[in-house]
C-alpha atoms as a PDB file:
ATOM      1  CA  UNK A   1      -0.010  10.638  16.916  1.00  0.00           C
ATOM      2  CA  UNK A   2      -3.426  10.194  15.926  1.00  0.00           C
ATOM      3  CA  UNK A   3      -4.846   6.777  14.401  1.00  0.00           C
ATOM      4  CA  UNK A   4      -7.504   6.172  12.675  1.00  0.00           C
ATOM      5  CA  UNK A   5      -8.758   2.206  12.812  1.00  0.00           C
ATOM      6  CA  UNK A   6     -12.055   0.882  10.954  1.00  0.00           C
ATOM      7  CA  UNK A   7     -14.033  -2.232  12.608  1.00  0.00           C
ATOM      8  CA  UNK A   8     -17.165  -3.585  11.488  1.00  0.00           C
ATOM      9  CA  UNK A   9     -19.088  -1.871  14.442  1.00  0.00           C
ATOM     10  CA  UNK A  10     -17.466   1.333  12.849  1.00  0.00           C
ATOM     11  CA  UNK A  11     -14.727   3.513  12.804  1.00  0.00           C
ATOM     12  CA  UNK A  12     -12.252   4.548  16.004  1.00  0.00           C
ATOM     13  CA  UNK A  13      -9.707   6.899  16.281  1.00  0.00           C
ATOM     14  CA  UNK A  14      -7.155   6.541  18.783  1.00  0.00           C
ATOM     15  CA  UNK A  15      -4.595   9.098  20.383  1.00  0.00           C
ATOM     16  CA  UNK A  16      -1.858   7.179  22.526  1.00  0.00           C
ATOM     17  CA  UNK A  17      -3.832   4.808  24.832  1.00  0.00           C
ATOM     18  CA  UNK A  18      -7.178   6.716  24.519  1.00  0.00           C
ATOM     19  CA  UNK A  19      -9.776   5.637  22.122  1.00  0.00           C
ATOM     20  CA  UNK A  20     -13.127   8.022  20.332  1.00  0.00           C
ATOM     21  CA  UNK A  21     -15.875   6.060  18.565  1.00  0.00           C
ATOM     22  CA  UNK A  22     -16.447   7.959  16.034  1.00  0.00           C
ATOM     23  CA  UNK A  23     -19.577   6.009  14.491  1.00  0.00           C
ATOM     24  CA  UNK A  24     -20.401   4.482  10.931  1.00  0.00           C
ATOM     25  CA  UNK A  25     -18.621   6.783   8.627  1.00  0.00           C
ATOM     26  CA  UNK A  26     -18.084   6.655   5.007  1.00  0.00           C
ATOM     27  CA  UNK A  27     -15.050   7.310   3.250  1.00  0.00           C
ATOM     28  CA  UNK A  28     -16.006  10.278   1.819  1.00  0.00           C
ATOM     29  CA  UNK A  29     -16.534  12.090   5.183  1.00  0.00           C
ATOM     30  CA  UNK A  30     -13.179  10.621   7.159  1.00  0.00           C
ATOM     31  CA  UNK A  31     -10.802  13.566   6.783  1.00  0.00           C
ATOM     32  CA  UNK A  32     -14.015  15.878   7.951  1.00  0.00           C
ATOM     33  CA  UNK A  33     -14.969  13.637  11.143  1.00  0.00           C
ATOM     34  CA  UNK A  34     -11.652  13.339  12.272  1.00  0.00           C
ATOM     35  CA  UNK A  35      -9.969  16.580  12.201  1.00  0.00           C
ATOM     36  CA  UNK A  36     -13.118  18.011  14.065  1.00  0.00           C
ATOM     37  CA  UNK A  37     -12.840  15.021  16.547  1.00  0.00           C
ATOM     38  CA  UNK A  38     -12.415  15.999  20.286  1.00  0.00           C
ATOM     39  CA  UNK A  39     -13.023  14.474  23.637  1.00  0.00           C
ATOM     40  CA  UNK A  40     -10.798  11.358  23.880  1.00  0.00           C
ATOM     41  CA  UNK A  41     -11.514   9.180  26.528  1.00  0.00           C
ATOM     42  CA  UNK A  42      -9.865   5.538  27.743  1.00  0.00           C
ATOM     43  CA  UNK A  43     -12.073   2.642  25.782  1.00  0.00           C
ATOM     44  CA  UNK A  44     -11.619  -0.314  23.664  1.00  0.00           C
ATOM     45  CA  UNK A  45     -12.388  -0.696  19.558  1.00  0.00           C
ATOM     46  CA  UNK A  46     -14.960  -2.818  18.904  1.00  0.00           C
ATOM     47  CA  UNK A  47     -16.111  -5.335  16.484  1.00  0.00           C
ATOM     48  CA  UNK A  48     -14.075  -7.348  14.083  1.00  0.00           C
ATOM     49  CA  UNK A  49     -11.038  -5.014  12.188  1.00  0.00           C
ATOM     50  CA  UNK A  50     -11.660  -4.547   8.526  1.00  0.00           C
ATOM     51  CA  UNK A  51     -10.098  -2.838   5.833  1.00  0.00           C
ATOM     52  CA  UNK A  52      -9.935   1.213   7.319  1.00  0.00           C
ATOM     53  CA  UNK A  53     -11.215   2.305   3.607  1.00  0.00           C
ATOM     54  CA  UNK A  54     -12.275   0.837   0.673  1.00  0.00           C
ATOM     55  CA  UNK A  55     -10.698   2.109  -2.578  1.00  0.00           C
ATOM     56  CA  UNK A  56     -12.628   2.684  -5.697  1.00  0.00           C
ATOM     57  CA  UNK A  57      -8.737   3.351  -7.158  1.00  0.00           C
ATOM     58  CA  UNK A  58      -5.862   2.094  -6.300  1.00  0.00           C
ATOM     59  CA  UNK A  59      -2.551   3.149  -7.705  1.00  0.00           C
ATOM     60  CA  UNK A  60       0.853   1.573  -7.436  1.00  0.00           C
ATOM     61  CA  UNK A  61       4.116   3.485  -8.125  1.00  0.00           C
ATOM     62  CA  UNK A  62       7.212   1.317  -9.105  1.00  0.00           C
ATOM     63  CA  UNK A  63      10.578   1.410  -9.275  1.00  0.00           C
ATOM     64  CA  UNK A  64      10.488   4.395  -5.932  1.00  0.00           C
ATOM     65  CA  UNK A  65      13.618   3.329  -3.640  1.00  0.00           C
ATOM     66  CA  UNK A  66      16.957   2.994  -4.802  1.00  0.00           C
ATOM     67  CA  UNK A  67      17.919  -0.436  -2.914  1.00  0.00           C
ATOM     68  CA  UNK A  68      14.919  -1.449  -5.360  1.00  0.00           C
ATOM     69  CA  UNK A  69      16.442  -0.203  -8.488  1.00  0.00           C
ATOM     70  CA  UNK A  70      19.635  -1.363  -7.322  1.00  0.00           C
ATOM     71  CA  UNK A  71      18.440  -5.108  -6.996  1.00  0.00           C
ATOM     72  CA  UNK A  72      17.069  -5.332 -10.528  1.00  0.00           C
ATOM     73  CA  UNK A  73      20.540  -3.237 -11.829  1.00  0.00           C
ATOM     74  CA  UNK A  74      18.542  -0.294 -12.896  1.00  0.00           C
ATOM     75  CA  UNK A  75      18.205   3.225 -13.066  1.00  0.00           C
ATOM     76  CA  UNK A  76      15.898   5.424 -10.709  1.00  0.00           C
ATOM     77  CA  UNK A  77      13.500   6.737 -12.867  1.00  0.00           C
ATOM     78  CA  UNK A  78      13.308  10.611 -14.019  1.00  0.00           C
ATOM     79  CA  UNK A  79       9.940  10.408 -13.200  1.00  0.00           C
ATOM     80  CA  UNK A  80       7.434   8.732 -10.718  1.00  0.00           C
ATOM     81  CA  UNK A  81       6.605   5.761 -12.914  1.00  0.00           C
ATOM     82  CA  UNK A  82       2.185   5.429 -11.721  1.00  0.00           C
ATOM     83  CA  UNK A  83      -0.105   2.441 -12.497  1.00  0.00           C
ATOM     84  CA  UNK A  84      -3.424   0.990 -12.051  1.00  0.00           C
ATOM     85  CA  UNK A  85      -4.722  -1.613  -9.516  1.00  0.00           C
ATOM     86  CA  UNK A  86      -8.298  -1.837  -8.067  1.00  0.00           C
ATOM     87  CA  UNK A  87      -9.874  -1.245  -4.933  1.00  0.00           C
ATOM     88  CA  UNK A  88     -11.377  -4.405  -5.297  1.00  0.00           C
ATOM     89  CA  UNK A  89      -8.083  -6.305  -4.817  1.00  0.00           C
ATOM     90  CA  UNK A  90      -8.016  -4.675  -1.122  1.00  0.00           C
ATOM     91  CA  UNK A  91      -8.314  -6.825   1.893  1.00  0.00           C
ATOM     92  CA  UNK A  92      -8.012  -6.727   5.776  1.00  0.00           C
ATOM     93  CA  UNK A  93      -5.011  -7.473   8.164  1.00  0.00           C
ATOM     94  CA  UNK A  94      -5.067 -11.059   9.110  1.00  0.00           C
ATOM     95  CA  UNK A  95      -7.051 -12.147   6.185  1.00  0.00           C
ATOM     96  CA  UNK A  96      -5.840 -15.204   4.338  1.00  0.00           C
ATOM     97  CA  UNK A  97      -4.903 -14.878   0.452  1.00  0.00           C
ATOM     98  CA  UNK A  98      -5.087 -18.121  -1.912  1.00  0.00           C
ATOM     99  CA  UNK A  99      -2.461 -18.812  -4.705  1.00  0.00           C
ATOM    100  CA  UNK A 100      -4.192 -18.264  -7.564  1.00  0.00           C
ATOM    101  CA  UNK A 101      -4.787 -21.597  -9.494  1.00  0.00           C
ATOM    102  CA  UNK A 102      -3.249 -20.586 -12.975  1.00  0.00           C
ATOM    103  CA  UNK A 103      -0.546 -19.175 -11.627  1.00  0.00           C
ATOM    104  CA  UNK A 104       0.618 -20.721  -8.326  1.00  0.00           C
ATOM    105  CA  UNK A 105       4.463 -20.582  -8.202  1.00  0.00           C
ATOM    106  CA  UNK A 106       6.190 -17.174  -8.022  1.00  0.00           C
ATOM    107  CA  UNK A 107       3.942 -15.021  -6.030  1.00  0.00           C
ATOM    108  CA  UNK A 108       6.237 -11.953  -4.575  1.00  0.00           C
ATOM    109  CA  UNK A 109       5.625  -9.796  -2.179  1.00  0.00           C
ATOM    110  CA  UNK A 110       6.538  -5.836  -1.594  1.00  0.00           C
ATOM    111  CA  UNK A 111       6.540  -3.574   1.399  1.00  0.00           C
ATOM    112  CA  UNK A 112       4.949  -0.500   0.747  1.00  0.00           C
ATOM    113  CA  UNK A 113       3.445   2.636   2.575  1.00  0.00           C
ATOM    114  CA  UNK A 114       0.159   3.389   1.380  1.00  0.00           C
ATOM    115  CA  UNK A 115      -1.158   7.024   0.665  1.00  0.00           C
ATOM    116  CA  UNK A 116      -4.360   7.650   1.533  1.00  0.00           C
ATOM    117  CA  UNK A 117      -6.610  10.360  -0.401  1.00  0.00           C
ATOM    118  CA  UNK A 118      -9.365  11.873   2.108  1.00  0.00           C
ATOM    119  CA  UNK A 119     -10.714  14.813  -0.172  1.00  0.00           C
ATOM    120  CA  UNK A 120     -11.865  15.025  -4.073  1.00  0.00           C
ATOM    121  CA  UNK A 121      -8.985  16.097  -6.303  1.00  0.00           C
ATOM    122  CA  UNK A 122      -7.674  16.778  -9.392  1.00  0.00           C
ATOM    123  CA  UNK A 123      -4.970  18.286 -11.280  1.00  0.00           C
ATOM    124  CA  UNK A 124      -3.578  19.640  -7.835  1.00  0.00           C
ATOM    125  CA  UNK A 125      -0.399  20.996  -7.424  1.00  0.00           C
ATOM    126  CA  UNK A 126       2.330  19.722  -4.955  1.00  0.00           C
ATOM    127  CA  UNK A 127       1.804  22.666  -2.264  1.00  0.00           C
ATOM    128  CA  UNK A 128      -1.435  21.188  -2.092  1.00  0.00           C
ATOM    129  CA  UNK A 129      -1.142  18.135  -1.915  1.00  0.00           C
ATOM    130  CA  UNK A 130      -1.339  18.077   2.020  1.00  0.00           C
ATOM    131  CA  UNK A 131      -4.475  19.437   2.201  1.00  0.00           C
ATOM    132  CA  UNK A 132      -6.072  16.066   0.228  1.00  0.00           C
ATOM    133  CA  UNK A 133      -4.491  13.549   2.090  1.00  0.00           C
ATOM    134  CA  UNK A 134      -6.176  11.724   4.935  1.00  0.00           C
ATOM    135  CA  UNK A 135      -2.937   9.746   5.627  1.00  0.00           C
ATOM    136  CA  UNK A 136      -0.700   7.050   5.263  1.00  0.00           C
ATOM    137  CA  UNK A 137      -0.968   2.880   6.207  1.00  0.00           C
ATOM    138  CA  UNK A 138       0.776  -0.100   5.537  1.00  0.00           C
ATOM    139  CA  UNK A 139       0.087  -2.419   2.038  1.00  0.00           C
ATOM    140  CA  UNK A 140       1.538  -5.352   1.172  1.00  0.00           C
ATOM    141  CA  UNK A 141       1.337  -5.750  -2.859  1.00  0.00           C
ATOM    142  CA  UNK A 142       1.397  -9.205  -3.648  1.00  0.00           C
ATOM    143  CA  UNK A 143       2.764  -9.890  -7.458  1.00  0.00           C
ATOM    144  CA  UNK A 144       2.878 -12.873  -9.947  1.00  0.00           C
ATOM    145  CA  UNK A 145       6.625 -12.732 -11.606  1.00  0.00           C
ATOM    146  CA  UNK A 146       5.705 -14.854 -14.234  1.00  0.00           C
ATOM    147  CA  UNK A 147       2.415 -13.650 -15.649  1.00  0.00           C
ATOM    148  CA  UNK A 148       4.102  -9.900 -15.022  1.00  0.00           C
ATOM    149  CA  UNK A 149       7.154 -11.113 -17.253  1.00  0.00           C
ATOM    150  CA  UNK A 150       4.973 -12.550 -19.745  1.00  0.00           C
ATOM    151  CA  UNK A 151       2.685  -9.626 -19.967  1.00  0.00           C
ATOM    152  CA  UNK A 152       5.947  -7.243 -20.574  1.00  0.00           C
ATOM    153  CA  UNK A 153       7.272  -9.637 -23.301  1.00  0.00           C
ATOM    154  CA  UNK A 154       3.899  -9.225 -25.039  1.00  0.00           C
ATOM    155  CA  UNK A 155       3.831  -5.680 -24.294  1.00  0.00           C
ATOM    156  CA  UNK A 156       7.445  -5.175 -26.019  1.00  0.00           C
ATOM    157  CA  UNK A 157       6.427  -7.865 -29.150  1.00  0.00           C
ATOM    158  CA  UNK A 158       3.399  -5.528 -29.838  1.00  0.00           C
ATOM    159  CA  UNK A 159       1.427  -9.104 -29.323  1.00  0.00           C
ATOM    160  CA  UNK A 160      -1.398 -10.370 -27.860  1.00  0.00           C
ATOM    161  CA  UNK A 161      -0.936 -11.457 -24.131  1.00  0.00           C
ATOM    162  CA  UNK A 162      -1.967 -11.007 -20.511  1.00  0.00           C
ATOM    163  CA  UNK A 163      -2.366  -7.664 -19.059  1.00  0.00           C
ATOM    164  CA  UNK A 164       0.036  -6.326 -16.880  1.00  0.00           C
ATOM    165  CA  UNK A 165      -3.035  -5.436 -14.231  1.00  0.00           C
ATOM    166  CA  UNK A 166      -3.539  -8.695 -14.285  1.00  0.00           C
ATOM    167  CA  UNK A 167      -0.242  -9.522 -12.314  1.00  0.00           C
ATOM    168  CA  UNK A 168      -0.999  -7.203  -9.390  1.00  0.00           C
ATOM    169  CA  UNK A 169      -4.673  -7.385  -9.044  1.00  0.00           C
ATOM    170  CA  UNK A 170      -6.131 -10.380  -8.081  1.00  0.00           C
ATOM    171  CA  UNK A 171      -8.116 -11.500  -5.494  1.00  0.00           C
ATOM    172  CA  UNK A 172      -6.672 -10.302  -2.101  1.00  0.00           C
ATOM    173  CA  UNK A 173      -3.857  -9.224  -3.845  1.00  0.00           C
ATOM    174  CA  UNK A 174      -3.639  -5.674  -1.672  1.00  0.00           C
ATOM    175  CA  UNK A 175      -3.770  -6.586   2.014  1.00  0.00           C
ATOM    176  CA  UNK A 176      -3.565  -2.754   3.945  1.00  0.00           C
ATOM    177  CA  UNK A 177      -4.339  -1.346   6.892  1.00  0.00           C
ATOM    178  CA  UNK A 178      -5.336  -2.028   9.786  1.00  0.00           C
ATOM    179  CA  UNK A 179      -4.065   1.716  10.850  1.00  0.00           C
ATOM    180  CA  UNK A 180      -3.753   4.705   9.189  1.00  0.00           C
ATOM    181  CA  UNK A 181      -1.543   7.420  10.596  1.00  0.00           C
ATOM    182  CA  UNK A 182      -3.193  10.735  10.207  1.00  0.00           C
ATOM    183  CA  UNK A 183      -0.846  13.140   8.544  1.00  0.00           C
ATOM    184  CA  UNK A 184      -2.439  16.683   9.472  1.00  0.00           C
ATOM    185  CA  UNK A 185       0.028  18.968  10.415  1.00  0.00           C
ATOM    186  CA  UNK A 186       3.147  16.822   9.531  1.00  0.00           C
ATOM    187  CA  UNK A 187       5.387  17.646   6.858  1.00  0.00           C
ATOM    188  CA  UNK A 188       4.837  15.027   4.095  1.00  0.00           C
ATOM    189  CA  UNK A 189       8.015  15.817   2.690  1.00  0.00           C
ATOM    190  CA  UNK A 190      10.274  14.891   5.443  1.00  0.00           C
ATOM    191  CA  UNK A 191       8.209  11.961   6.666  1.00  0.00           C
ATOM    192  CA  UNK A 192      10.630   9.852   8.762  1.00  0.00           C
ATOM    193  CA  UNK A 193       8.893   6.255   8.984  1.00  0.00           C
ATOM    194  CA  UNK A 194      10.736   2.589   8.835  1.00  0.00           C
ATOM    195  CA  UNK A 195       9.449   0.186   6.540  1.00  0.00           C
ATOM    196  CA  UNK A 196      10.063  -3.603   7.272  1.00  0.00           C
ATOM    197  CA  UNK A 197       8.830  -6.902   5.655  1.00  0.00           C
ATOM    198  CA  UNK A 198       9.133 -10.295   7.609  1.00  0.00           C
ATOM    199  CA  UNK A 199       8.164 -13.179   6.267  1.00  0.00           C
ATOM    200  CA  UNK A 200       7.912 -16.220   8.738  1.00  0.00           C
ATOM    201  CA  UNK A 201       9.665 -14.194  11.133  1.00  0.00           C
ATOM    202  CA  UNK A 202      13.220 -13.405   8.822  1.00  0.00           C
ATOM    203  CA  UNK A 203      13.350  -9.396   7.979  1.00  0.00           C
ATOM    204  CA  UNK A 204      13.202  -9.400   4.162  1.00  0.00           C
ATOM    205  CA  UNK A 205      12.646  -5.778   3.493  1.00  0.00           C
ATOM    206  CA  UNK A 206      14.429  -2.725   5.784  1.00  0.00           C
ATOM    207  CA  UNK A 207      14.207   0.618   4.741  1.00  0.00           C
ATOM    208  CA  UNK A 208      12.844   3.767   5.636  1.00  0.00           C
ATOM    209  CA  UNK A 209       9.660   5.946   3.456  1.00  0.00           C
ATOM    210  CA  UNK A 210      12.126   9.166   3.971  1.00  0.00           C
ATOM    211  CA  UNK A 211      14.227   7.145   1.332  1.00  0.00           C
ATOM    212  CA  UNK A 212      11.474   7.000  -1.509  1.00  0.00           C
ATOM    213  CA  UNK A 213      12.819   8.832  -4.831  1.00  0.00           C
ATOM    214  CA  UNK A 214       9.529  11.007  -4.893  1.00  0.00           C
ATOM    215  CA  UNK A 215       8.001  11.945  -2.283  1.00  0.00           C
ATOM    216  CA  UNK A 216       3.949  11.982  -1.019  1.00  0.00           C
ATOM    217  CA  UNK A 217       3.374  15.330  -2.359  1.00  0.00           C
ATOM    218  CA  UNK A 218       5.116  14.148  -5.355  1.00  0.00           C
ATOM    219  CA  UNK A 219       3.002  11.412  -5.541  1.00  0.00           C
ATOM    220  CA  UNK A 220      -0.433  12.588  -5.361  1.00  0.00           C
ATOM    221  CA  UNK A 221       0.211  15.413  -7.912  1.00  0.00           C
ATOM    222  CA  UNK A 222       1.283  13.013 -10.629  1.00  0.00           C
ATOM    223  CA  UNK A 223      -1.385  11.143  -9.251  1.00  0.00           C
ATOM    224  CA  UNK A 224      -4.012  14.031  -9.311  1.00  0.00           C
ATOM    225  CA  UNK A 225      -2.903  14.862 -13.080  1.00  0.00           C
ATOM    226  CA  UNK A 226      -4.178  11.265 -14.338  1.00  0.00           C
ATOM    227  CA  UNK A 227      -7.626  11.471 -13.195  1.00  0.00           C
ATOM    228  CA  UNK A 228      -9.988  12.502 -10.192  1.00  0.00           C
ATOM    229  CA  UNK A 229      -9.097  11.335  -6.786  1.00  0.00           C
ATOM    230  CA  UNK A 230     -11.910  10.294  -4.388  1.00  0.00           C
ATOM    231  CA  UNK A 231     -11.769  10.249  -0.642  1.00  0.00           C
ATOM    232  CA  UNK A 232     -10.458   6.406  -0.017  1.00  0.00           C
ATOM    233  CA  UNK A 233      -8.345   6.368  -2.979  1.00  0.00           C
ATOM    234  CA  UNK A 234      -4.789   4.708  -2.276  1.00  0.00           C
ATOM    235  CA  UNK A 235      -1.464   5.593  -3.661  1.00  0.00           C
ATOM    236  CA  UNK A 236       0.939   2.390  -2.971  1.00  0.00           C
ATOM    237  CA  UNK A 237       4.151   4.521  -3.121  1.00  0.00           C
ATOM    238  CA  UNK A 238       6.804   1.906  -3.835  1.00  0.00           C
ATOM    239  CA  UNK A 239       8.420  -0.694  -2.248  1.00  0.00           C
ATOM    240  CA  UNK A 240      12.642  -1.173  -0.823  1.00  0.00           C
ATOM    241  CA  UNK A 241      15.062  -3.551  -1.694  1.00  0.00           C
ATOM    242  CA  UNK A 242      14.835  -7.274  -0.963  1.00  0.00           C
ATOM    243  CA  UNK A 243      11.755  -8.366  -2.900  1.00  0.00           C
ATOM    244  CA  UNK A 244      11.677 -12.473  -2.701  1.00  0.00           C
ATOM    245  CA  UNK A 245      12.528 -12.875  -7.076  1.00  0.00           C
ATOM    246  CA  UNK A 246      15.938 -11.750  -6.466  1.00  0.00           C
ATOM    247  CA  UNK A 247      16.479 -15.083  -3.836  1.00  0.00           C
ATOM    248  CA  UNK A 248      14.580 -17.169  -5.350  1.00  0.00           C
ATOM    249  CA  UNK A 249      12.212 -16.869  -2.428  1.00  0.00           C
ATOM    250  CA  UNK A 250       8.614 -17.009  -3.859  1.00  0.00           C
ATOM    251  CA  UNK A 251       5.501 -17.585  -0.948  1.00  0.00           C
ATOM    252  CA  UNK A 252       4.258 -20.720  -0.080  1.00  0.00           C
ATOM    253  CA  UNK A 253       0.943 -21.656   1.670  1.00  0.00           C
ATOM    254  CA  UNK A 254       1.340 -20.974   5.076  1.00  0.00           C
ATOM    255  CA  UNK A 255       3.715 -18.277   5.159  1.00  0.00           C
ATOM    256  CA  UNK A 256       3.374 -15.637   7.444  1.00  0.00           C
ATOM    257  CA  UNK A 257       3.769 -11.724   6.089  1.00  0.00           C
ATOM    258  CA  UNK A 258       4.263  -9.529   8.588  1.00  0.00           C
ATOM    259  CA  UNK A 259       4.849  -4.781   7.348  1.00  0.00           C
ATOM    260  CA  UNK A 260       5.332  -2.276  10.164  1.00  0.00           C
ATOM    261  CA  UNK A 261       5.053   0.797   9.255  1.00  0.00           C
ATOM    262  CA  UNK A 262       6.746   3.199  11.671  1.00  0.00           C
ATOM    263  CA  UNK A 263       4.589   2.734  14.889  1.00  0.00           C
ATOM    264  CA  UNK A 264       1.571   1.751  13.280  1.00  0.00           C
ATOM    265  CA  UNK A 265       0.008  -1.501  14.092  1.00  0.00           C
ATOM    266  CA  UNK A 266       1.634  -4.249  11.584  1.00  0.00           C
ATOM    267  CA  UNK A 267      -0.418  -5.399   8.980  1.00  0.00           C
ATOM    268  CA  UNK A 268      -0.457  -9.694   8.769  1.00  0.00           C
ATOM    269  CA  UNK A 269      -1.925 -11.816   6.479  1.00  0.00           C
ATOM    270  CA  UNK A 270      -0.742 -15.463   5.717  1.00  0.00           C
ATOM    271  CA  UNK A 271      -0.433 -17.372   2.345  1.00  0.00           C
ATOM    272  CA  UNK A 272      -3.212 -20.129   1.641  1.00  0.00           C
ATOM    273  CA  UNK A 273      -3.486 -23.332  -0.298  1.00  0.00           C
ATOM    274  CA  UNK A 274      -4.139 -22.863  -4.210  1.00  0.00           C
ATOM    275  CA  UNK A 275      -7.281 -21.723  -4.780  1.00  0.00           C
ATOM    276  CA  UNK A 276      -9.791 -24.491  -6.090  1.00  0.00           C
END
């Protein structure tokens, strides 16, 4: 199982217990640099871990488990229902994310596998999707209930209200990383990885990516078909059952949020005070 990690001395890959610097490398050229890799050698990563790319898009794809449609008493959808975020909303593992000051008191949070795009693409079909994938890391995408409910019941009115981008981007409102799994040579429509949430140390989230409605290749061809798809590009493919609005349990500064992601390295960040 190869890994690819990202520090701010540059980027690593990492096979087992052995470790290649692979230099500064830009998002563009990661597929490239590490399928060519060779020579693997005992070391440590060095430098602070940041973010392993830096999305100019980011894409989120709801309603793509069944224990998630089941929660909120709906239907899977017929089709992979695709949306908009922003690269800029992306931040590292262990980072701390403010409440935002307007809207402070139902901030959710989601489990989700993140796809990651590591060649140009569009309009692709699902037999090649493989080839345009880098590979897949955690992301946690953080959500405000309320401003998302009133932005729907503006939508539906045909009125004037807050965009529902606005919900799910915000600042460090797409923790991800620190890992990604590099998915060359693995079937990316059987992928067989558990996804978990803990928050404060209680599993909130259990489920598995091999459950997801549509699959990776799925994903990226839908994707693919709404625009071009740069190297760094994230799909966030969905997210289990046992989001915090159906308890009631909305974060609070100083919680802890804790994904694994098969046997990737979890991704942490914790909740901070209201932003000033």
């Amino acid at each position: 199982m190869r890994r690819l990690i990202r520090t701010t001395s540059g980027v690593f890959l990492r096979e087992g217990s052995k470790v290649l610097a692979l230099g500064p490398i830009a998002d563009s050229a990661l597929l490239d640099a590490a399928s060519t890799a060779t020579g693997f050698a005992e070391g440590a990563i060095d430098g602070k871990i940041v973010a392993p790319v830096s999305p100019g898009k980011l894409l989120l794809v709801g309603v793509n488990y069944q224990s998630h449609a089941d929660e909120f008493g709906m239907a899977p959808p017929e089709e992979p229902m695709l949306g908009d975020s922003s690269g800029t909303a992306v931040i590292a593992s262990g980072a701390t994310v403010p409440l935002p000051a307007r809207y402070p008191d139902f901030m959710d949070y989601e489990a989700e596998m993140g796809i990651v795009i590591g060649r140009a693409c569009e309009t692709i079909s699902e037999a090649e999707a493989a080839d345009y994938v880098l590979g897949v890391t955690p992301v946690i995408d953080l959500s405000l209930r309320d401003l998302l409910f009133k932005a729907l019941i503006a939508m539906r009115a045909k009125k004037d209200g807050p965009a529902l981008g606005e919900a799910k981007t915000f600042p460090g409102s797409k923790p991800l990383g620190p890992e990604i799994l590099l998915t060359s040579g693995i079937n990316l429509n059987s992928l067989d990885m558990p996804l978990t949430m803990r928050v404060n140390g209680d599993l909130r989230q259990s489920g598995n990516v091999a459950e997801m409605i549509f699959k990776i290749p799925r994903l990226v061809a839908e994707a693919s078909r709404k625009g071009r798809l740069a190297p760094g590009d994230v799909i966030s493919s969905g997210t289990p059952g046992g989001v915090g609005m159906v308890e009631g349990n909305f974060l609070r500064p100083g919680d802890t949020l804790e994904v694994r992601l098969g046997a990737l390295a979890p991704l942490s960040i914790t909740i901070g005070e209201v932003a000033s």
